[in-house]
Each structure stands twice: as structure tokens, then as C-alpha cells.
Tab-separated table of C-alpha atoms in Angstrom:
chain	number	residue	atom	x	y	z
A	1	MET	CA	-0.066	0.296	-0.426
A	2	THR	CA	1.400	3.573	-0.990
A	3	PHE	CA	-0.947	5.420	0.840
A	4	ALA	CA	0.541	7.868	3.314
A	5	PRO	CA	1.667	6.434	6.949
A	6	ASP	CA	-0.361	9.878	9.000
A	7	ILE	CA	-3.100	11.846	6.924
A	8	ALA	CA	-1.716	14.471	8.931
A	9	GLU	CA	1.828	15.034	7.590
A	10	VAL	CA	0.440	15.037	3.934
A	11	ALA	CA	-3.035	17.446	4.185
A	12	PRO	CA	-3.008	21.027	3.731
A	13	ALA	CA	-3.572	23.205	6.536
A	14	SER	CA	-7.060	24.064	5.465
A	15	ALA	CA	-8.352	20.689	3.974
A	16	ARG	CA	-11.786	19.482	5.853
A	17	THR	CA	-11.682	16.164	4.481
A	18	VAL	CA	-9.587	14.086	2.564
A	19	LEU	CA	-9.206	11.324	0.277
A	20	GLU	CA	-6.448	9.109	-0.319
A	21	ILE	CA	-5.690	7.169	-4.086
A	22	ASP	CA	-3.107	4.757	-4.481
A	23	LEU	CA	-2.789	4.575	-8.133
A	24	ASP	CA	-0.347	1.713	-8.016
A	25	ALA	CA	-3.107	-0.294	-6.458
A	26	ILE	CA	-5.545	0.912	-9.302
A	27	ALA	CA	-3.015	-0.344	-12.115
A	28	ALA	CA	-2.338	-3.594	-10.279
A	29	ASN	CA	-6.315	-4.122	-9.483
A	30	TRP	CA	-5.689	-3.861	-13.823
A	31	ARG	CA	-3.095	-6.474	-13.991
A	32	ASP	CA	-4.611	-9.159	-11.743
A	33	LEU	CA	-8.205	-8.531	-14.193
A	34	ALA	CA	-5.792	-8.927	-17.194
A	35	ALA	CA	-4.592	-11.577	-15.489
A	36	ARG	CA	-7.456	-12.929	-15.173
A	37	ALA	CA	-8.539	-12.614	-18.722
A	38	ALA	CA	-6.109	-13.765	-20.996
A	39	PRO	CA	-5.777	-13.944	-23.899
A	40	ALA	CA	-8.853	-12.224	-24.090
A	41	GLU	CA	-7.877	-8.265	-23.564
A	42	CYS	CA	-8.542	-6.427	-20.606
A	43	ALA	CA	-10.081	-2.657	-21.046
A	44	GLY	CA	-10.897	-0.536	-18.684
A	45	VAL	CA	-14.433	1.443	-17.671
A	46	VAL	CA	-13.125	5.237	-16.243
A	47	LYS	CA	-16.695	6.367	-16.775
A	48	ALA	CA	-18.275	8.967	-14.048
A	49	ASP	CA	-14.761	10.319	-14.175
A	50	GLY	CA	-12.780	7.313	-13.049
A	51	TYR	CA	-15.230	5.990	-10.887
A	52	GLY	CA	-15.185	9.544	-8.936
A	53	LEU	CA	-11.532	8.771	-8.889
A	54	GLY	CA	-10.478	11.370	-10.816
A	55	LEU	CA	-10.312	10.421	-15.009
A	56	ALA	CA	-6.941	12.686	-16.104
A	57	GLU	CA	-4.952	10.511	-13.307
A	58	VAL	CA	-6.380	6.970	-13.305
A	59	ALA	CA	-6.759	6.838	-16.904
A	60	PRO	CA	-2.902	7.343	-18.073
A	61	THR	CA	-2.240	5.144	-14.909
A	62	LEU	CA	-3.736	2.407	-17.134
A	63	ALA	CA	-2.205	3.150	-20.029
A	64	THR	CA	0.840	3.103	-18.489
A	65	ALA	CA	0.231	-0.838	-16.586
A	66	GLY	CA	-0.788	-1.226	-20.385
A	67	CYS	CA	-4.377	-0.889	-21.170
A	68	GLN	CA	-5.253	0.234	-24.769
A	69	THR	CA	-9.050	0.417	-24.103
A	70	PHE	CA	-11.019	2.627	-22.255
A	71	PHE	CA	-15.019	3.046	-22.401
A	72	VAL	CA	-16.837	5.833	-21.254
A	73	ALA	CA	-20.351	6.953	-20.579
A	74	THR	CA	-20.200	10.470	-22.459
A	75	LEU	CA	-19.031	12.400	-24.860
A	76	ASP	CA	-18.101	15.068	-22.558
A	77	GLU	CA	-16.793	12.885	-20.987
A	78	ALA	CA	-14.632	10.973	-23.745
A	79	HIS	CA	-13.222	14.563	-24.922
A	80	ARG	CA	-11.101	14.535	-21.540
A	81	LEU	CA	-9.916	11.265	-21.982
A	82	ARG	CA	-8.846	12.245	-25.528
A	83	ASP	CA	-7.079	15.450	-23.776
A	84	VAL	CA	-5.391	13.096	-21.618
A	85	LEU	CA	-4.393	9.664	-24.183
A	86	PRO	CA	-4.206	11.247	-27.310
A	87	ASP	CA	-3.466	7.604	-29.107
A	88	THR	CA	-5.903	5.117	-27.356
A	89	THR	CA	-8.943	3.264	-28.450
A	90	ILE	CA	-12.298	4.923	-26.769
A	91	TYR	CA	-15.635	4.187	-26.837
A	92	VAL	CA	-18.250	6.007	-26.020
A	93	LEU	CA	-21.542	4.607	-23.873
A	94	ASP	CA	-23.746	6.693	-24.738
A	95	GLY	CA	-23.634	6.118	-28.180
A	96	LEU	CA	-24.945	8.808	-31.040
A	97	LEU	CA	-26.748	11.581	-29.816
A	98	PRO	CA	-28.298	14.639	-32.307
A	99	VAL	CA	-25.459	16.010	-34.341
A	100	THR	CA	-22.294	14.122	-32.496
A	101	VAL	CA	-21.681	12.046	-35.307
A	102	ASN	CA	-19.431	14.244	-37.220
A	103	ASP	CA	-17.207	15.370	-33.390
A	104	CYS	CA	-17.018	10.933	-33.165
A	105	VAL	CA	-14.801	10.863	-36.338
A	106	PHE	CA	-12.940	14.440	-35.821
A	107	HIS	CA	-11.821	13.098	-32.445
A	108	ASN	CA	-11.435	8.942	-33.473
A	109	LEU	CA	-14.274	8.275	-30.833
A	110	ARG	CA	-16.032	4.867	-31.389
A	111	PRO	CA	-19.796	4.809	-30.446
A	112	VAL	CA	-21.502	2.259	-28.867
A	113	LEU	CA	-24.273	2.235	-31.576
A	114	SER	CA	-27.002	0.531	-29.453
A	115	SER	CA	-30.376	0.815	-31.764
A	116	PHE	CA	-31.164	0.052	-35.371
A	117	ALA	CA	-31.590	4.354	-35.734
A	118	ASP	CA	-28.217	4.622	-34.512
A	119	VAL	CA	-26.644	1.745	-37.283
A	120	GLU	CA	-28.410	3.501	-39.949
A	121	GLU	CA	-27.084	6.901	-38.981
A	122	TRP	CA	-23.428	5.640	-38.127
A	123	THR	CA	-23.559	3.771	-42.005
A	124	ARG	CA	-24.869	6.674	-43.617
A	125	GLU	CA	-22.156	9.325	-42.626
A	126	CYS	CA	-19.244	6.161	-43.209
A	127	ARG	CA	-21.360	5.945	-47.218
A	128	GLU	CA	-21.312	9.912	-47.479
A	129	ALA	CA	-17.944	10.603	-45.719
A	130	GLU	CA	-16.432	7.526	-47.840
A	131	ILE	CA	-15.222	6.111	-44.667
A	132	SER	CA	-15.074	3.523	-42.263
A	133	HIS	CA	-14.698	4.939	-39.152
A	134	PRO	CA	-14.521	2.463	-36.024
A	135	ALA	CA	-17.694	1.795	-33.615
A	136	ALA	CA	-19.499	-0.914	-31.473
A	137	VAL	CA	-22.886	-2.210	-32.058
A	138	HIS	CA	-24.350	-3.073	-28.593
A	139	VAL	CA	-27.002	-5.976	-28.379
A	140	ASP	CA	-28.954	-6.748	-25.884
A	141	THR	CA	-29.092	-10.039	-24.525
A	142	GLY	CA	-31.288	-9.831	-20.814
A	143	MET	CA	-30.838	-6.323	-19.841
A	144	THR	CA	-33.551	-4.050	-21.660
A	145	ARG	CA	-31.666	-0.828	-21.262
A	146	LEU	CA	-29.953	-0.681	-24.461
A	147	GLY	CA	-29.071	-2.550	-26.836
A	148	LEU	CA	-30.371	-3.821	-30.433
A	149	ASN	CA	-33.063	-6.630	-30.000
A	150	ARG	CA	-33.768	-9.839	-31.651
A	151	ASP	CA	-36.114	-8.052	-34.093
A	152	ASP	CA	-33.398	-5.557	-34.652
A	153	ILE	CA	-30.592	-8.350	-35.378
A	154	GLN	CA	-32.446	-10.417	-37.660
A	155	ARG	CA	-33.101	-7.326	-40.072
A	156	LEU	CA	-29.217	-6.404	-39.761
A	157	THR	CA	-28.841	-10.094	-41.219
A	158	ALA	CA	-31.343	-9.446	-43.406
A	159	THR	CA	-29.914	-6.596	-44.959
A	160	PRO	CA	-26.461	-7.159	-44.905
A	161	ASP	CA	-26.145	-3.622	-46.625
A	162	ILE	CA	-26.759	-2.052	-43.509
A	163	LEU	CA	-23.593	-2.702	-42.241
A	164	SER	CA	-21.598	-2.744	-45.902
A	165	PRO	CA	-19.804	0.973	-45.208
A	166	PHE	CA	-18.176	0.223	-42.083
A	167	VAL	CA	-16.979	-3.830	-39.581
A	168	PRO	CA	-18.219	-3.282	-36.328
A	169	SER	CA	-14.879	-3.201	-34.021
A	170	LEU	CA	-16.935	-4.651	-31.150
A	171	VAL	CA	-20.285	-6.453	-30.531
A	172	MET	CA	-20.980	-6.300	-26.899
A	173	SER	CA	-23.536	-6.634	-24.599
A	174	HIS	CA	-24.209	-6.112	-20.711
A	175	LEU	CA	-25.061	-8.350	-17.938
A	176	ALA	CA	-28.054	-7.879	-15.651
A	177	CYS	CA	-26.884	-10.339	-13.309
A	178	ALA	CA	-23.136	-11.275	-13.290
A	179	ASP	CA	-23.073	-10.008	-9.538
A	180	THR	CA	-24.342	-13.355	-8.283
A	181	PRO	CA	-22.870	-15.874	-10.259
A	182	GLU	CA	-25.641	-18.996	-9.676
A	183	HIS	CA	-28.382	-16.875	-11.650
A	184	PRO	CA	-29.962	-18.144	-14.336
A	185	LEU	CA	-29.629	-15.275	-16.358
A	186	ASN	CA	-26.267	-15.130	-16.580
A	187	ALA	CA	-26.286	-18.388	-18.409
A	188	ALA	CA	-29.427	-17.518	-20.618
A	189	GLN	CA	-27.478	-13.899	-21.618
A	190	ASN	CA	-24.253	-15.897	-22.666
A	191	ALA	CA	-26.482	-18.487	-24.670
A	192	ALA	CA	-28.268	-15.526	-26.065
A	193	PHE	CA	-24.877	-13.482	-26.857
A	194	GLN	CA	-23.612	-16.895	-28.752
A	195	SER	CA	-26.559	-17.084	-30.842
A	196	VAL	CA	-25.638	-12.944	-32.665
A	197	ARG	CA	-22.494	-13.920	-33.250
A	198	ASP	CA	-23.493	-14.837	-37.089
A	199	ALA	CA	-24.393	-12.019	-37.434
A	200	PHE	CA	-21.089	-9.883	-36.659
A	201	PRO	CA	-18.225	-12.766	-38.211
A	202	LYS	CA	-15.599	-10.413	-38.165
A	203	SER	CA	-16.264	-8.896	-35.393
A	204	PRO	CA	-14.238	-8.825	-31.884
A	205	LEU	CA	-16.914	-9.812	-29.041
A	206	SER	CA	-17.344	-8.354	-25.438
A	207	LEU	CA	-19.527	-9.845	-22.755
A	208	ALA	CA	-17.822	-9.730	-19.311
A	209	ASN	CA	-17.990	-6.738	-16.408
A	210	SER	CA	-15.516	-6.784	-13.516
A	211	ALA	CA	-17.625	-9.748	-11.760
A	212	ALA	CA	-17.895	-11.873	-14.531
A	213	THR	CA	-14.114	-11.575	-15.136
A	214	LEU	CA	-13.479	-12.482	-11.542
A	215	SER	CA	-16.191	-15.598	-11.556
A	216	ASN	CA	-16.604	-16.864	-15.096
A	217	PRO	CA	-13.581	-16.949	-18.106
A	218	ALA	CA	-16.387	-18.506	-20.241
A	219	MET	CA	-17.438	-15.140	-20.787
A	220	SER	CA	-13.898	-13.254	-21.255
A	221	TYR	CA	-14.614	-14.121	-24.907
A	222	ASP	CA	-12.282	-11.601	-26.662
A	223	LEU	CA	-12.379	-8.246	-24.919
A	224	VAL	CA	-13.355	-7.608	-20.897
A	225	ARG	CA	-14.729	-4.687	-19.324
A	226	PRO	CA	-13.687	-3.839	-15.783
A	227	GLY	CA	-15.203	-1.286	-14.065
A	228	ILE	CA	-15.545	-1.338	-10.249
A	229	ALA	CA	-13.056	-3.884	-9.409
A	230	LEU	CA	-10.462	-2.021	-11.126
A	231	TYR	CA	-11.031	0.768	-7.948
A	232	GLY	CA	-10.969	-1.899	-5.540
A	233	GLY	CA	-14.714	-2.319	-5.072
A	234	LEU	CA	-16.303	-5.370	-3.958
A	235	ALA	CA	-17.608	-6.753	-7.443
A	236	LEU	CA	-19.198	-10.048	-6.381
A	237	ALA	CA	-22.055	-10.262	-3.809
A	238	GLU	CA	-19.775	-12.531	-1.965
A	239	PRO	CA	-16.517	-11.406	-0.449
A	240	PRO	CA	-14.067	-11.921	-0.216
A	241	ASN	CA	-13.083	-9.200	-2.375
A	242	PRO	CA	-9.685	-10.284	-4.634
A	243	MET	CA	-8.643	-6.187	-5.249
A	244	ARG	CA	-7.093	-4.161	-3.710
A	245	PRO	CA	-8.571	-1.082	-1.673
A	246	THR	CA	-7.210	2.154	-3.276
A	247	VAL	CA	-8.743	4.574	-1.153
A	248	ARG	CA	-8.506	6.532	1.701
A	249	TYR	CA	-11.159	8.865	2.853
A	250	HIS	CA	-10.365	10.744	6.227
A	251	GLY	CA	-11.827	14.153	8.098
A	252	ARG	CA	-10.418	16.776	9.566
A	253	ILE	CA	-11.910	16.700	13.825
A	254	LEU	CA	-13.701	20.648	14.553
A	255	GLN	CA	-14.272	19.343	18.603
A	256	THR	CA	-14.057	17.219	21.054
A	257	GLN	CA	-16.641	17.151	24.393
A	258	THR	CA	-17.843	15.581	26.980
A	259	VAL	CA	-21.800	14.729	27.514
A	260	ALA	CA	-23.776	13.779	29.983
A	261	ALA	CA	-25.900	10.112	30.343
A	262	GLY	CA	-29.187	11.410	28.551
A	263	THR	CA	-28.104	13.706	26.203
A	264	SER	CA	-30.153	13.570	22.220
A	265	VAL	CA	-27.264	14.272	19.510
A	266	GLY	CA	-27.685	15.688	16.136
A	267	TYR	CA	-30.823	16.344	13.943
A	268	GLY	CA	-34.456	14.230	15.299
A	269	ALA	CA	-32.515	13.627	18.859
A	270	THR	CA	-32.279	9.799	16.925
A	271	PHE	CA	-29.415	8.951	19.166
A	272	GLU	CA	-29.228	9.629	23.379
A	273	THR	CA	-26.103	8.774	25.216
A	274	GLN	CA	-26.179	5.993	27.297
A	275	ARG	CA	-23.396	6.989	29.616
A	276	MET	CA	-21.197	9.645	30.619
A	277	THR	CA	-19.774	10.211	26.366
A	278	ARG	CA	-17.439	11.934	24.635
A	279	LEU	CA	-18.296	12.640	21.293
A	280	ALA	CA	-16.038	13.970	18.189
A	281	THR	CA	-17.827	16.144	15.777
A	282	ILE	CA	-15.865	15.692	12.417
A	283	ALA	CA	-16.191	17.954	9.079
A	284	THR	CA	-17.292	15.522	6.523
A	285	GLY	CA	-21.292	15.002	5.725
A	286	TYR	CA	-23.166	14.488	2.976
A	287	ALA	CA	-22.137	17.860	1.057
A	288	ASP	CA	-19.064	16.085	0.932
A	289	GLY	CA	-20.472	12.610	-0.358
A	290	TYR	CA	-20.939	10.983	2.704
A	291	LEU	CA	-24.510	10.277	2.491
A	292	ARG	CA	-27.177	10.697	4.995
A	293	THR	CA	-28.407	6.945	4.420
A	294	SER	CA	-25.202	6.161	6.506
A	295	VAL	CA	-27.094	6.193	9.806
A	296	PRO	CA	-30.900	4.574	8.272
A	297	ALA	CA	-33.879	6.302	10.345
A	298	ASP	CA	-34.550	3.515	12.131
A	299	ARG	CA	-30.814	3.069	13.539
A	300	ALA	CA	-29.087	4.974	16.234
A	301	THR	CA	-25.436	4.186	14.607
A	302	GLY	CA	-23.759	4.377	11.835
A	303	PRO	CA	-20.672	2.827	9.812
A	304	MET	CA	-17.578	2.385	12.658
A	305	VAL	CA	-14.527	5.387	11.684
A	306	ALA	CA	-10.923	4.466	12.523
A	307	PHE	CA	-8.869	6.837	14.739
A	308	ALA	CA	-5.348	5.761	14.199
A	309	GLY	CA	-7.090	2.071	13.956
A	310	ASN	CA	-8.713	2.213	16.986
A	311	LEU	CA	-12.383	2.284	15.510
A	312	ALA	CA	-14.971	3.926	17.063
A	313	PRO	CA	-19.480	4.371	15.916
A	314	ILE	CA	-21.254	7.219	14.605
A	315	VAL	CA	-24.041	8.158	16.150
A	316	GLY	CA	-26.766	10.790	15.227
A	317	ARG	CA	-27.802	11.811	11.803
A	318	ILE	CA	-25.217	12.352	9.622
A	319	SER	CA	-26.094	15.790	8.360
A	320	MET	CA	-25.036	18.240	5.366
A	321	ASP	CA	-20.695	18.734	6.802
A	322	LEU	CA	-20.450	16.890	10.413
A	323	VAL	CA	-21.176	13.778	11.509
A	324	THR	CA	-20.703	13.098	15.007
A	325	VAL	CA	-18.747	9.852	16.501
A	326	ASP	CA	-19.271	8.214	20.271
A	327	VAL	CA	-14.907	8.213	20.868
A	328	THR	CA	-15.455	7.372	24.633
A	329	ASP	CA	-13.856	4.089	23.948
A	330	ILE	CA	-10.602	6.528	22.153
A	331	ASP	CA	-7.170	7.659	23.722
A	332	ASP	CA	-7.482	11.465	23.412
A	333	GLN	CA	-4.663	11.503	21.527
A	334	HIS	CA	-6.006	9.676	18.314
A	335	ALA	CA	-8.834	11.894	18.675
A	336	ARG	CA	-8.299	15.859	19.412
A	337	ARG	CA	-8.844	18.450	18.003
A	338	GLY	CA	-7.322	19.052	14.427
A	339	GLY	CA	-7.020	15.532	14.143
A	340	TRP	CA	-8.293	13.112	10.948
A	341	ALA	CA	-10.581	10.736	11.581
A	342	THR	CA	-10.520	7.510	8.610
A	343	LEU	CA	-14.389	7.266	7.353
A	344	ILE	CA	-12.883	4.883	4.862
A	345	GLY	CA	-10.246	2.765	5.222
A	346	ASP	CA	-8.449	1.444	8.323
A	347	LYS	CA	-10.886	-1.358	8.734
A	348	THR	CA	-13.650	-0.234	7.042
A	349	SER	CA	-14.098	-0.384	3.413
A	350	VAL	CA	-16.034	1.103	0.367
A	351	ASP	CA	-18.363	-1.510	0.491
A	352	ASP	CA	-19.161	-1.656	3.974
A	353	VAL	CA	-19.768	1.915	3.671
A	354	ALA	CA	-22.171	1.228	1.525
A	355	GLU	CA	-23.937	-1.975	3.289
A	356	ALA	CA	-24.864	0.675	5.603
A	357	ALA	CA	-25.924	3.044	3.550
A	358	GLY	CA	-27.972	0.567	1.594
A	359	THR	CA	-26.745	1.175	-1.488
A	360	ILE	CA	-22.947	-0.237	-3.603
A	361	GLY	CA	-19.786	0.775	-3.757
A	362	TYR	CA	-20.008	2.422	-7.279
A	363	GLU	CA	-22.369	5.127	-5.650
A	364	ILE	CA	-19.982	5.997	-2.558
A	365	LEU	CA	-16.897	6.142	-4.536
A	366	THR	CA	-18.494	8.673	-7.538
A	367	ARG	CA	-20.993	10.493	-5.106
A	368	ILE	CA	-17.241	11.807	-3.754
A	369	SER	CA	-17.466	15.538	-3.853
A	370	SER	CA	-15.190	18.248	-5.396
A	371	ARG	CA	-14.501	20.269	-2.032
A	372	THR	CA	-12.471	16.679	-0.902
A	373	HIS	CA	-8.711	17.579	-1.034
A	374	ARG	CA	-7.463	14.875	-3.691
A	375	ILE	CA	-3.967	13.351	-2.632
A	376	TYR	CA	-2.428	11.015	-5.083
A	377	HIS	CA	0.146	8.321	-5.098
A	378	PRO	CA	1.930	7.151	-7.638
A	379	ALA	CA	1.917	3.915	-9.339
A	380	LYS	CA	5.447	2.375	-9.020
A	381	THR	CA	7.116	2.066	-12.493
A	382	ASP	CA	9.875	-0.118	-11.753
A	383	ALA	CA	8.445	-3.901	-13.233
A	384	ALA	CA	10.419	-5.950	-9.538
A	385	THR	CA	7.757	-4.040	-7.893
A	386	MET	CA	4.519	-4.657	-9.532
A	387	ASP	CA	2.905	-7.213	-8.193
């Protein structure tokens, strides 16, 4: 791990929340996934600003590790990625929007065509411009979200002239239940995906996300598209998580105080002390991305927070800028005004916080706000240090 041994030594004096991001762990996670998927290519999904960790920092780290193909959601994300990686392959999951065809061609971006109308529009552009610019074709095998359906595929097969101006550079689909490997829909989607192969005999295939890359090598095909696993999140419904953690999230302690038994804490007075209690108020709240639902209305306490490795519970409701922690059992030197508490990392993972909030690690990472100061720890470049 390359996290700072003492966040107080590296945090700016004005910082109230700090997110440490271990780029070496992200690179190591990609290498792990690439080894599992081989001989298939391992891409990197860096949408939503690299899952909240910084596209401009994460993408070059992955490229240095060996990643050559990237997926983003939006055209704006694709432009940002093209600025930092001018020569890499970039797929845009949103596909085509009005008047974006020329933009994709000009910036050498590959739209993911998810409807028959998308395919027709792209074909028309290629034919009129007398080019064969690459694009992906997305087929729906059971997610029922985006993608060409069975009737669309039959129309393409019946009218091969539609695809004559270009050969899809990738044919892909998306699994709905890959995080639960035993779910019957996984096998059904895989079978449906195999059934469309004949319609695209010259195109590489991609089905596996993080969970399928970890659990089902048969779904690797020609390219896998891991996302959350790159960032250390739990991809499969059941632990253990084989990926390295990539973040630690810290909040500064603004105040400590000792209160009597029977004292209510926070909005709604949902928590009441049962003993003489020492409380620490930390400069972190839902405006920083620490979800209010992490302490549900029907519970008095929430996730554990670490003070020099010693755990204590959040008590009372989380407010916009603050959380309160019961530090009665924490040594005063570890929970003191101006010091730091670790809300993610040090025994409390991003998925622990997500479970408490009734959500998933993806949401926790992507909601960490811009007012949180970020510290990047670089990836090691010496081959001898690589996992």
C-alpha cells in the first residue's frame, strides 16, 4: 500500500476532508484482471470521472500498466480522455446523440451503437464521407436497457448492405446479474450472446464486466470491461474481495466534548447517550458525499470510523457538513481537535459504508464531492515492484 502513514503530514492545513487515491493499487488491480482474462484483452472503464477518482489521473495510470482500450459514458468524458490519451482507443457508451456523428469521427472516438437508428445513422455518415470509421454494436441479451433487440439483429442479417460501409470494431452486451454468478440469467444471456455471433463474423466480442471477469472465464471472449474492480470495490455479491483497496477517506476533527447520559445528538434526536460520553464532531457530511442514509432513520448508530486504527461508531444523523462519533473508548491523543478520522479505509471498506447506506460501492465512490481534497500516490514504474 502506498497510502500516507500519517495523513496529518500530507494534508493541506485548510483541508477538511481528504481522499487518498493509490494509483499503484489501481494499476495492480488492472494487471490482476488482465491476467485472469488472458488471452482476451482487458479494457478499462473510466466513466464518471474514473468512478470519482479522477479520469485524468486514473486513465494514464492504466495506460502505463498496459491498458489500450477505454470506455466512458459521455461525449464530454471522451473529450477529456482524448486530451490525456491522444492515441488510445475510446468507446462512448452513450452512443450517438443528435449532431454528434461528426464529433466522433473528428476526435477518433468510437460510439457504441445501441439501436437500429444508431446503426443507420452511422452507416449513412460512413457512406457519405466515404470512410469506414470504427464503432461498436451493442446487443441486448437480457438487461433490457440499451441495445439492439432480436428483431433488430434479424433486420441487420436480412439486409447486410446496412453494415457494408463499416465492420463493427466490437460487438458487446451487458450482464444484468453477473455479481451473483449462480443466477440463471447469466447463462441465458451468454447463450443469447453466442446466438448473435453469426451476424457479426468478423467482429471481436465483449460481454464480461468486473464480476464476470472474476467469476466466469468462459465469458471473457475477446475483450473484458472491468470497472468497479479496478477501483477496489466488491464486484461479486459475496466476499472475499480479491482486489486491492484504492482509497482512504479522512475527515478533520473540529471539536470534542464530553456529555452526560441522556443527551440527544444530532437532527431528530435519534441518538441518546446511555453513559457519560465523549463525542467527536468531524467535518464530513452528505455535501462531501458521505451519504445521509449511512445512518438509517431506524438505527441510532452508523458505520465505524477509525482513529489511528481504533474503531468508533457514528452516532445520530449525518448532516450536510458534519458527522458525530462516539469516541468514549478512544484515547484522547487519537481523537483530538484538529486531528483526523478515517471514514473509509483502516478496517472500514468502501463496501462497508455502502452496505450501511443501503447502496453499492459504486455510488459511494462517485458521490465523493469536489470539495474533498485529493492526494494521489503514484504507481510504481519499476517492474521489480509490480505485483
